[in-house]
Coordinates of N, CA and C in Angstrom, one line a residue:
X1 N 4.9 -2.5 14.1 CA 4.5 -3.2 12.9 C 5.6 -3.1 11.9
X2 N 5.8 -4.2 11.2 CA 6.8 -4.2 10.1 C 6.2 -3.9 8.8
X3 N 6.6 -2.9 8.1 CA 6.0 -2.4 6.9 C 6.9 -2.4 5.8
X4 N 6.5 -3.0 4.7 CA 7.2 -2.9 3.4 C 6.8 -1.7 2.6
X5 N 7.7 -1.1 1.9 CA 7.3 0.1 1.2 C 8.1 0.1 -0.1
X6 N 7.4 0.5 -1.2 CA 8.1 0.7 -2.5 C 7.4 1.8 -3.3
X7 N 8.2 2.2 -4.3 CA 7.6 3.2 -5.2 C 8.4 3.1 -6.6
X8 N 7.8 3.8 -7.5 CA 8.6 4.1 -8.8 C 9.1 5.5 -8.6
X9 N 9.7 6.0 -9.7 CA 10.3 7.3 -9.7 C 9.3 8.4 -9.3
X10 N 8.0 8.3 -9.7 CA 7.0 9.3 -9.4 C 6.7 9.4 -7.9
X11 N 6.9 8.3 -7.1 CA 6.6 8.3 -5.7 C 7.8 8.3 -4.8
X12 N 9.0 8.3 -5.3 CA 10.2 8.2 -4.5 C 10.3 9.3 -3.5
X13 N 10.0 10.5 -3.8 CA 10.1 11.6 -2.8 C 9.2 11.3 -1.6
X14 N 7.9 11.0 -1.8 CA 7.0 10.7 -0.7 C 7.5 9.5 0.0
X15 N 7.9 8.4 -0.7 CA 8.4 7.2 -0.1 C 9.5 7.5 0.9
X16 N 10.5 8.3 0.5 CA 11.6 8.6 1.3 C 11.2 9.3 2.6
X17 N 10.3 10.3 2.5 CA 9.8 11.0 3.6 C 8.9 10.1 4.5
X18 N 8.1 9.2 3.9 CA 7.3 8.3 4.7 C 8.1 7.3 5.5
X19 N 9.2 6.9 4.9 CA 10.1 6.0 5.7 C 10.5 6.6 7.0
X20 N 10.9 7.9 6.9 CA 11.3 8.6 8.1 C 10.1 8.8 9.1
X21 N 9.0 9.1 8.5 CA 7.8 9.2 9.4 C 7.5 7.9 10.1
X22 N 7.5 6.8 9.4 CA 7.2 5.5 9.9 C 8.2 5.1 11.0
X23 N 9.4 5.3 10.7 CA 10.5 5.0 11.7 C 10.3 5.8 13.0
X24 N 9.9 7.1 12.8 CA 9.6 7.9 13.9 C 8.4 7.5 14.8
X25 N 7.5 6.8 14.2 CA 6.4 6.2 14.9 C 6.6 4.8 15.5
X26 N 7.9 4.4 15.4 CA 8.3 3.1 16.0 C 8.1 1.9 15.1
X27 N 7.8 2.1 13.8 CA 7.6 0.9 12.9 C 8.9 0.5 12.4
X28 N 9.0 -0.8 12.1 CA 10.2 -1.3 11.3 C 9.8 -1.2 9.8
X29 N 10.7 -0.7 9.0 CA 10.4 -0.5 7.6 C 11.4 -1.2 6.7
X30 N 10.9 -1.9 5.7 CA 11.7 -2.6 4.7 C 11.5 -1.8 3.4
X31 N 12.5 -1.3 2.8 CA 12.5 -0.4 1.6 C 12.7 -1.3 0.4
X32 N 11.8 -1.5 -0.5 CA 11.9 -2.3 -1.7 C 12.3 -1.4 -2.9
X33 N 12.6 -0.1 -2.7 CA 13.0 0.8 -3.8 C 11.9 1.4 -4.5
X34 N 12.1 2.1 -5.5 CA 13.4 2.7 -6.0 C 13.8 3.8 -5.1
X35 N 15.1 4.2 -5.2 CA 15.6 5.3 -4.4 C 16.2 6.4 -5.3
X36 N 15.6 6.5 -6.5 CA 16.1 7.5 -7.4 C 14.9 8.0 -8.2
X37 N 15.0 9.2 -8.7 CA 13.9 9.8 -9.6 C 14.1 9.5 -11.0
X38 N 15.1 8.6 -11.3 CA 15.4 8.1 -12.7 C 14.2 7.2 -13.1
X39 N 13.7 7.3 -14.3 CA 12.6 6.5 -14.7 C 12.8 5.0 -14.6
X40 N 11.9 4.3 -13.9 CA 11.9 2.9 -13.7 C 10.6 2.3 -14.0
X41 N 10.5 1.0 -14.0 CA 9.3 0.2 -14.2 C 8.7 -0.2 -12.9
X42 N 7.5 0.3 -12.6 CA 6.9 0.0 -11.3 C 6.8 -1.5 -10.9
X43 N 6.5 -2.4 -11.9 CA 6.4 -3.8 -11.5 C 7.7 -4.4 -10.8
X44 N 8.9 -3.8 -11.2 CA 10.1 -4.3 -10.6 C 10.2 -4.1 -9.1
X45 N 9.4 -3.2 -8.6 CA 9.4 -2.9 -7.2 C 8.1 -3.4 -6.5
X46 N 7.0 -3.5 -7.2 CA 5.8 -4.0 -6.7 C 5.9 -5.5 -6.4
X47 N 6.5 -6.3 -7.3 CA 6.6 -7.7 -7.1 C 7.4 -8.1 -5.8
X48 N 8.5 -7.6 -5.6 CA 9.2 -7.9 -4.3 C 8.4 -7.6 -3.1
X49 N 7.7 -6.4 -3.1 CA 6.8 -6.0 -2.0 C 5.7 -7.1 -1.8
X50 N 5.1 -7.4 -2.9 CA 4.0 -8.4 -2.8 C 4.5 -9.7 -2.3
X51 N 5.6 -10.2 -2.7 CA 6.2 -11.4 -2.2 C 6.5 -11.4 -0.7
X52 N 6.9 -10.3 -0.2 CA 7.2 -10.1 1.2 C 6.0 -10.2 2.0
X53 N 4.9 -9.6 1.5 CA 3.6 -9.6 2.2 C 3.1 -11.0 2.2
X54 N 3.1 -11.7 1.0 CA 2.6 -13.1 0.9 C 3.4 -14.0 1.9
X55 N 4.7 -13.8 2.0 CA 5.5 -14.7 2.8 C 5.4 -14.4 4.3
X56 N 4.7 -13.3 4.7 CA 4.7 -12.8 6.1 C 6.0 -12.2 6.5
X57 N 6.8 -11.8 5.6 CA 8.1 -11.1 6.0 C 7.8 -9.7 6.5
X58 N 6.7 -9.1 6.0 CA 6.2 -7.8 6.5 C 4.7 -7.9 6.9
X59 N 4.3 -7.1 7.8 CA 2.9 -7.2 8.2 C 1.9 -6.5 7.2
X60 N 2.3 -5.4 6.6 CA 1.6 -4.7 5.6 C 2.5 -4.0 4.7
X61 N 1.9 -3.6 3.5 CA 2.7 -2.9 2.5 C 2.1 -1.5 2.2
X62 N 3.0 -0.7 1.6 CA 2.6 0.6 1.1 C 3.4 0.8 -0.2
X63 N 2.6 1.2 -1.2 CA 3.2 1.4 -2.6 C 2.8 2.8 -3.1
X64 N 3.7 3.4 -3.8 CA 3.4 4.7 -4.5 C 3.8 4.7 -5.9
X65 N 3.0 5.3 -6.8 CA 3.5 5.6 -8.1 C 2.6 6.8 -8.6
X66 N 2.8 7.2 -9.8 CA 2.1 8.4 -10.3 C 0.6 8.4 -10.0
X67 N -0.1 7.5 -10.6 CA -1.5 7.4 -10.4 C -1.9 6.4 -9.3
X68 N -1.0 5.5 -9.0 CA -1.3 4.4 -8.1 C -1.9 3.2 -8.8
X69 N -2.4 3.4 -10.0 CA -3.0 2.3 -10.7 C -2.1 1.2 -11.1
X70 N -0.9 1.5 -11.6 CA 0.1 0.5 -12.1 C 0.5 -0.4 -10.9
X71 N 0.8 0.2 -9.8 CA 1.2 -0.5 -8.6 C 0.0 -1.4 -8.2
X72 N -1.2 -0.9 -8.1 CA -2.4 -1.7 -7.6 C -2.6 -2.8 -8.5
X73 N -2.6 -2.6 -9.8 CA -2.8 -3.7 -10.8 C -1.8 -4.8 -10.6
X74 N -0.5 -4.4 -10.5 CA 0.6 -5.4 -10.4 C 0.4 -6.2 -9.1
X75 N 0.3 -5.4 -8.0 CA 0.2 -6.1 -6.7 C -1.0 -7.1 -6.6
X76 N -2.1 -6.7 -7.2 CA -3.3 -7.5 -7.1 C -3.3 -8.8 -8.0
X77 N -2.2 -8.9 -8.7 CA -2.0 -10.2 -9.5 C -1.3 -11.2 -8.6
X78 N -1.0 -10.9 -7.4 CA -0.3 -11.8 -6.5 C -1.3 -12.5 -5.6
X79 N -1.1 -13.8 -5.4 CA -2.0 -14.6 -4.5 C -1.9 -14.0 -3.1
X80 N -3.0 -13.8 -2.5 CA -3.1 -13.3 -1.1 C -2.9 -11.8 -0.9
X81 N -2.8 -11.0 -2.0 CA -2.6 -9.6 -1.9 C -4.0 -8.9 -2.2
X82 N -4.3 -8.0 -1.3 CA -5.5 -7.2 -1.5 C -5.0 -5.7 -1.4
X83 N -4.6 -5.2 -2.5 CA -4.1 -3.8 -2.6 C -5.2 -2.9 -2.9
X84 N -5.3 -1.8 -2.1 CA -6.3 -0.8 -2.2 C -5.7 0.5 -2.5
X85 N -6.3 1.2 -3.5 CA -5.8 2.5 -3.9 C -6.6 3.5 -3.1
X86 N -5.9 4.4 -2.4 CA -6.6 5.4 -1.6 C -6.0 6.8 -1.9
X87 N -6.9 7.8 -2.0 CA -6.5 9.2 -2.3 C -7.0 10.1 -1.2
X88 N -7.6 9.6 -0.2 CA -8.0 10.4 0.9 C -8.2 9.4 2.1
X89 N -8.5 10.0 3.3 CA -8.5 9.2 4.5 C -9.8 8.3 4.6
X90 N -10.9 8.8 4.0 CA -12.1 8.0 4.0 C -11.9 6.7 3.2
X91 N -11.3 6.8 2.0 CA -11.0 5.6 1.2 C -10.0 4.7 2.0
X92 N -9.0 5.3 2.6 CA -8.0 4.5 3.3 C -8.7 3.7 4.5
X93 N -9.6 4.3 5.2 CA -10.3 3.6 6.2 C -11.2 2.5 5.6
X94 N -11.8 2.7 4.5 CA -12.7 1.7 3.9 C -12.0 0.5 3.4
X95 N -10.8 0.8 2.8 CA -10.1 -0.4 2.2 C -9.6 -1.3 3.4
X96 N -9.4 -0.8 4.6 CA -9.1 -1.6 5.7 C -10.3 -2.3 6.3
X97 N -11.3 -1.4 6.6 CA -12.5 -1.9 7.3 C -13.3 -2.9 6.5
X98 N -13.5 -2.6 5.2 CA -14.4 -3.5 4.3 C -13.6 -4.5 3.5
X99 N -12.4 -4.2 3.1 CA -11.6 -5.0 2.1 C -10.4 -5.7 2.8
X100 N -10.1 -5.4 4.0 CA -9.0 -6.0 4.7 C -7.7 -5.9 3.8
X101 N -7.5 -4.7 3.2 CA -6.4 -4.5 2.3 C -5.1 -4.7 3.1
X102 N -4.2 -5.4 2.6 CA -2.9 -5.6 3.2 C -1.8 -4.8 2.5
X103 N -2.1 -4.1 1.5 CA -1.2 -3.2 0.8 C -2.0 -1.9 0.5
X104 N -1.5 -0.8 0.9 CA -2.0 0.5 0.6 C -1.3 1.1 -0.6
X105 N -2.0 1.6 -1.6 CA -1.4 2.2 -2.7 C -1.9 3.6 -2.8
X106 N -0.9 4.5 -3.1 CA -1.3 6.0 -3.2 C -0.8 6.6 -4.5
X107 N -1.6 7.5 -5.0 CA -1.2 8.2 -6.3 C -0.4 9.5 -6.0
X108 N 0.9 9.4 -6.0 CA 1.8 10.4 -5.5 C 1.6 11.7 -6.3
X109 N 1.3 11.7 -7.6 CA 1.1 12.9 -8.4 C -0.2 13.6 -8.1
X110 N -1.1 13.0 -7.4 CA -2.4 13.6 -7.2 C -2.8 13.9 -5.8
X111 N -1.9 13.7 -4.8 CA -2.1 14.0 -3.4 C -0.9 14.8 -2.9
X112 N -1.2 15.5 -1.8 CA -0.1 16.2 -1.1 C 0.6 15.3 -0.2
X113 N 1.8 15.6 0.2 CA 2.5 14.8 1.2 C 1.8 14.7 2.5
X114 N 1.2 15.9 2.9 CA 0.4 15.9 4.1 C -0.8 14.9 4.0
X115 N -1.4 14.9 2.9 CA -2.5 13.9 2.7 C -2.0 12.5 2.8
X116 N -0.8 12.2 2.2 CA -0.2 10.9 2.2 C 0.0 10.4 3.6
X117 N 0.5 11.3 4.5 CA 0.7 11.0 5.9 C -0.6 10.6 6.6
X118 N -1.6 11.4 6.3 CA -3.0 11.2 6.9 C -3.5 9.9 6.4
X119 N -3.3 9.5 5.2 CA -3.8 8.3 4.6 C -3.1 7.1 5.3
X120 N -1.8 7.2 5.4 CA -1.0 6.1 6.0 C -1.4 5.9 7.5
X121 N -1.6 7.0 8.2 CA -2.0 6.9 9.6 C -3.3 6.2 9.7
X122 N -4.3 6.6 8.9 CA -5.6 6.0 8.9 C -5.5 4.5 8.5
X123 N -4.8 4.2 7.5 CA -4.6 2.8 7.0 C -4.0 1.9 8.1
X124 N -3.0 2.4 8.8 CA -2.3 1.6 9.8 C -3.1 1.5 11.1
X125 N -4.0 2.4 11.4 CA -4.8 2.3 12.7 C -6.2 1.8 12.5
X126 N -6.6 1.4 11.3 CA -8.0 0.9 11.1 C -8.0 -0.6 11.0
X127 N -8.9 -1.2 11.7 CA -9.0 -2.6 11.8 C -10.1 -3.1 10.8
X128 N -9.9 -4.3 10.4 CA -10.9 -5.0 9.5 C -12.2 -5.3 10.3
X129 N -13.3 -5.0 9.8 CA -14.6 -5.2 10.5 C -15.1 -6.7 10.5
X130 N -14.6 -7.5 9.5 CA -15.1 -8.8 9.4 C -16.6 -8.9 9.0
X131 N -17.3 -9.9 9.6 CA -18.7 -10.0 9.3 C -19.0 -10.2 7.9
X132 N -20.0 -9.4 7.4 CA -20.4 -9.5 6.0 C -19.3 -9.3 5.0
X133 N -18.3 -8.5 5.4 CA -17.1 -8.2 4.5 C -16.3 -9.5 4.4
X134 N -16.2 -10.3 5.4 CA -15.4 -11.5 5.2 C -16.0 -12.4 4.2
X135 N -17.3 -12.5 4.1 CA -18.0 -13.3 3.1 C -17.7 -12.8 1.7
X136 N -17.7 -11.5 1.6 CA -17.4 -10.8 0.3 C -16.0 -11.1 -0.2
X137 N -15.1 -10.9 0.7 CA -13.7 -11.2 0.4 C -13.4 -12.6 0.0
X138 N -14.2 -13.5 0.6 CA -14.0 -15.0 0.2 C -14.5 -15.2 -1.2
X139 N -15.2 -14.3 -1.8 CA -15.7 -14.5 -3.2 C -14.7 -13.9 -4.2
X140 N -13.7 -13.3 -3.8 CA -12.7 -12.8 -4.7 C -11.8 -13.9 -5.1
X141 N -11.7 -14.1 -6.4 CA -10.8 -15.2 -6.9 C -9.3 -14.9 -6.5
X142 N -8.6 -16.0 -6.2 CA -7.2 -15.9 -5.8 C -6.4 -15.9 -7.1
X143 N -5.4 -15.0 -7.2 CA -4.6 -15.0 -8.4 C -3.8 -16.3 -8.5
X144 N -3.5 -16.7 -9.7 CA -2.7 -18.0 -9.9 C -1.3 -17.7 -9.8

């Protein structure tokens, strides 16, 4: 699977480790930054990731910031993006099964790295259930 990944300064440590983890699992990874702990603005990294997902340049995305909320809000303003914020494996499974999330967002300041790996594993191995959930997703307005 080809995975796009980005973070702001709060998530850069986990992002760097996750890239190594994903490569070790045989995934192709596209890093949209940042690569420094110097303070940056999360939209500068969320927008390129969202565009890559929209264009089909990557199969799925992963984003990290302090709370995850800034990334999720920014990503969900893009047409065709369904970014889900997950802080445990149960939520990660649900955003895939019920919401067909194509971008996983995690709150780096509120989870351990070990939990982040578990969340990513769940997110990447869980399939969308379809059925009644497809009907619900169809009712979500598409961003302009």
